[in-house]
């Protein structure tokens, strides 16, 4: 019962293309099947060699070392948190392919707006070990001036937006940032990472709808890792993951195996091309699993089984990629081991150095609240300085400066 | 009586209210099986089932909107916002809905049964998104009550009253002392009056007014001042809205001096409201300007947390300045 031919012009989006039927019929979940793109199976075998993305050996190696480095950094910093050297840490373990694979498909000019578990993207962009450490030790060499909890990185030079803890806020912001890039005629897009939990926030819905309506060249990259702290996806949503929502908003959508670097890379590459060429958003849902605890404040044994973890351990994205590399004779084990032991040493050395660097001087406490401190902040600073001078031993981080 | 920390006291109050009234339901992010990220809702799902204690999707706006509807229907929701810093997506629901539902319907409907629990405050190396003290925003909303306990005993009694009070209550929990604050708490059900301040310690020279974790801070300052022979009266306000003007005035009539301490930034903080009222009510009794020892007018810092805090030393100095005025 096509009604398309005689649709009225004023109906436009309201009724355009709507078919008419004559049966009371509720549409159910599952009407549209959203498959998951997998190009490498769990044994590292190409599932469809024709679709394997074109990745040169150099890039493949960079992807591998970025994933390995991310994991080494995570291991060391979880240890440091246990030793009481830093207050907090949050690991990417298990999701390295989703992050590094997508970051590798971007251009350096593309803006990255992340949630907090995407350190792999920074690694890929070339963030230095000492930069990670300065942020985590909140010292005066951290460009965010020691104001944020560990792992809330931000680096203007690398087009990596400073992370904000309130979940989901970066999603509509990414739409706005991407719109600005388009209006300024930039050959660049914005990628916005978020968890499947954060996608329940109102900001997700606002952000996707605005990006679709306003034609924003943005990639919305959801890491569906099964949990939001203790909350499993069954208690997070009843629909078909996050991908089904993209369709509802008129956003082109793809679901990928998040533990398969090749699938993630291929999907993100295509998404970027389309976003730029057609000035539109694309939603990617990467199916993955958080192998680590939510953060160092969390103990997953209270909400999931060891069996479940072991099952996902089998799908380790790094191992899978290594098998593929091996098949291509691109895997040089001794060189990789040398890289890793070197990275371990570098991380430890940088850590020891960063923890010795003092925090920002006291004057910085009133900086960046406004472009320049207004009178009342100057007054409060001067009172604080007098107070610290009177009780120097009580404020050891700043009194000696 | 049993020894409990603040979290256990809250848990005990939740159990008590759920046992006593089957309309009570507890929900929020991770509060179900897991028992909340701070474990305030431990064992509730086991005891009362998934229908009455459950995880919600990760949306504060949704949590409070849902809670408003549930309250309007006649159930008794106790909604948790995981951190006070994350209550703002729900600000519209609270300001325009929770607080105005009764008023806009001429009293036909209301969210009177709703209680919103949220941990707040600094001192945990949480930086600006895990440390804020947003009580003043909510004290600016006619129709809300705002309550903050300082220890386990107060927490249980005030929470039970908040749940049973026929007005929406924002119950803010000082997370810094969730585990550190330990005390004797009756295992039985009891209530403490809302809108009533608690005189923690009597004194004659100056009144120190605080709430939540800052009560301990002013107690420490008072101990220092006692060594200088300054006798401090300490009041825990407990209810921010409506607040107990009478108790504070009675104290100021006697001591003639007032110092207010809060963690939130100075400008527009709740101390401003108290100072304005007390100078109105006690003008001729005051021998010195009312002192405010508060957070700076900056976001809550991380590396400079210690410097930012209105600590016992800043309070002690302000006590001396006020006495020397
Ligand atoms: C607005 C807001 N609410 C709550 C939190 C507390 N919180 C931090 S992480 C988290 C879970 C996020 O889960 P998800 O988005 O799936 O990301 P994942 O941790 O799995 O990577 C919660 C509830 C927050 N940071 N911001
Ligand atoms: Mg998740």
PDB file of N, CA and C in Angstrom, chain A residues 37-41 45-53 262:
ATOM      1  N   UNK A  37      30.310  -6.771  12.380  1.00  0.00           N
ATOM      2  CA  UNK A  37      31.392  -6.978  11.411  1.00  0.00           C
ATOM      3  C   UNK A  37      32.588  -7.634  12.090  1.00  0.00           C
ATOM      4  N   UNK A  38      33.027  -8.766  11.536  1.00  0.00           N
ATOM      5  CA  UNK A  38      34.245  -9.412  12.041  1.00  0.00           C
ATOM      6  C   UNK A  38      35.109  -9.765  10.845  1.00  0.00           C
ATOM      7  N   UNK A  39      36.326  -9.283  10.850  1.00  0.00           N
ATOM      8  CA  UNK A  39      37.233  -9.581   9.742  1.00  0.00           C
ATOM      9  C   UNK A  39      38.332 -10.554  10.153  1.00  0.00           C
ATOM     10  N   UNK A  40      38.543 -10.624  11.474  1.00  0.00           N
ATOM     11  CA  UNK A  40      39.512 -11.583  12.008  1.00  0.00           C
ATOM     12  C   UNK A  40      38.764 -12.444  12.998  1.00  0.00           C
ATOM     13  N   UNK A  41      38.797 -13.749  12.813  1.00  0.00           N
ATOM     14  CA  UNK A  41      38.093 -14.567  13.801  1.00  0.00           C
ATOM     15  C   UNK A  41      38.969 -14.721  15.046  1.00  0.00           C
ATOM     16  N   UNK A  45      42.356 -15.572  12.089  1.00  0.00           N
ATOM     17  CA  UNK A  45      42.207 -15.879  10.652  1.00  0.00           C
ATOM     18  C   UNK A  45      41.301 -14.849   9.999  1.00  0.00           C
ATOM     19  N   UNK A  46      41.659 -14.466   8.803  1.00  0.00           N
ATOM     20  CA  UNK A  46      40.817 -13.524   8.064  1.00  0.00           C
ATOM     21  C   UNK A  46      39.521 -14.214   7.670  1.00  0.00           C
ATOM     22  N   UNK A  47      38.402 -13.591   7.937  1.00  0.00           N
ATOM     23  CA  UNK A  47      37.113 -14.221   7.644  1.00  0.00           C
ATOM     24  C   UNK A  47      36.715 -13.975   6.194  1.00  0.00           C
ATOM     25  N   UNK A  48      37.186 -12.889   5.639  1.00  0.00           N
ATOM     26  CA  UNK A  48      36.834 -12.539   4.269  1.00  0.00           C
ATOM     27  C   UNK A  48      37.989 -11.715   3.705  1.00  0.00           C
ATOM     28  N   UNK A  49      39.009 -12.411   3.209  1.00  0.00           N
ATOM     29  CA  UNK A  49      40.239 -11.717   2.807  1.00  0.00           C
ATOM     30  C   UNK A  49      40.007 -10.523   1.889  1.00  0.00           C
ATOM     31  N   UNK A  50      38.948 -10.588   1.084  1.00  0.00           N
ATOM     32  CA  UNK A  50      38.687  -9.450   0.178  1.00  0.00           C
ATOM     33  C   UNK A  50      38.379  -8.177   0.963  1.00  0.00           C
ATOM     34  N   UNK A  51      37.815  -8.347   2.161  1.00  0.00           N
ATOM     35  CA  UNK A  51      37.412  -7.173   2.940  1.00  0.00           C
ATOM     36  C   UNK A  51      38.504  -6.712   3.904  1.00  0.00           C
ATOM     37  N   UNK A  52      39.565  -7.486   4.005  1.00  0.00           N
ATOM     38  CA  UNK A  52      40.648  -7.095   4.923  1.00  0.00           C
ATOM     39  C   UNK A  52      41.185  -5.727   4.516  1.00  0.00           C
ATOM     40  N   UNK A  53      41.223  -4.801   5.466  1.00  0.00           N
ATOM     41  CA  UNK A  53      41.678  -3.460   5.088  1.00  0.00           C
ATOM     42  C   UNK A  53      43.159  -3.463   4.722  1.00  0.00           C
ATOM     43  N   UNK A 262      41.145  -5.294  12.868  1.00  0.00           N
ATOM     44  CA  UNK A 262      40.907  -5.051  11.444  1.00  0.00           C
ATOM     45  C   UNK A 262      39.484  -4.561  11.196  1.00  0.00           C
TER      46      UNK A 262
END
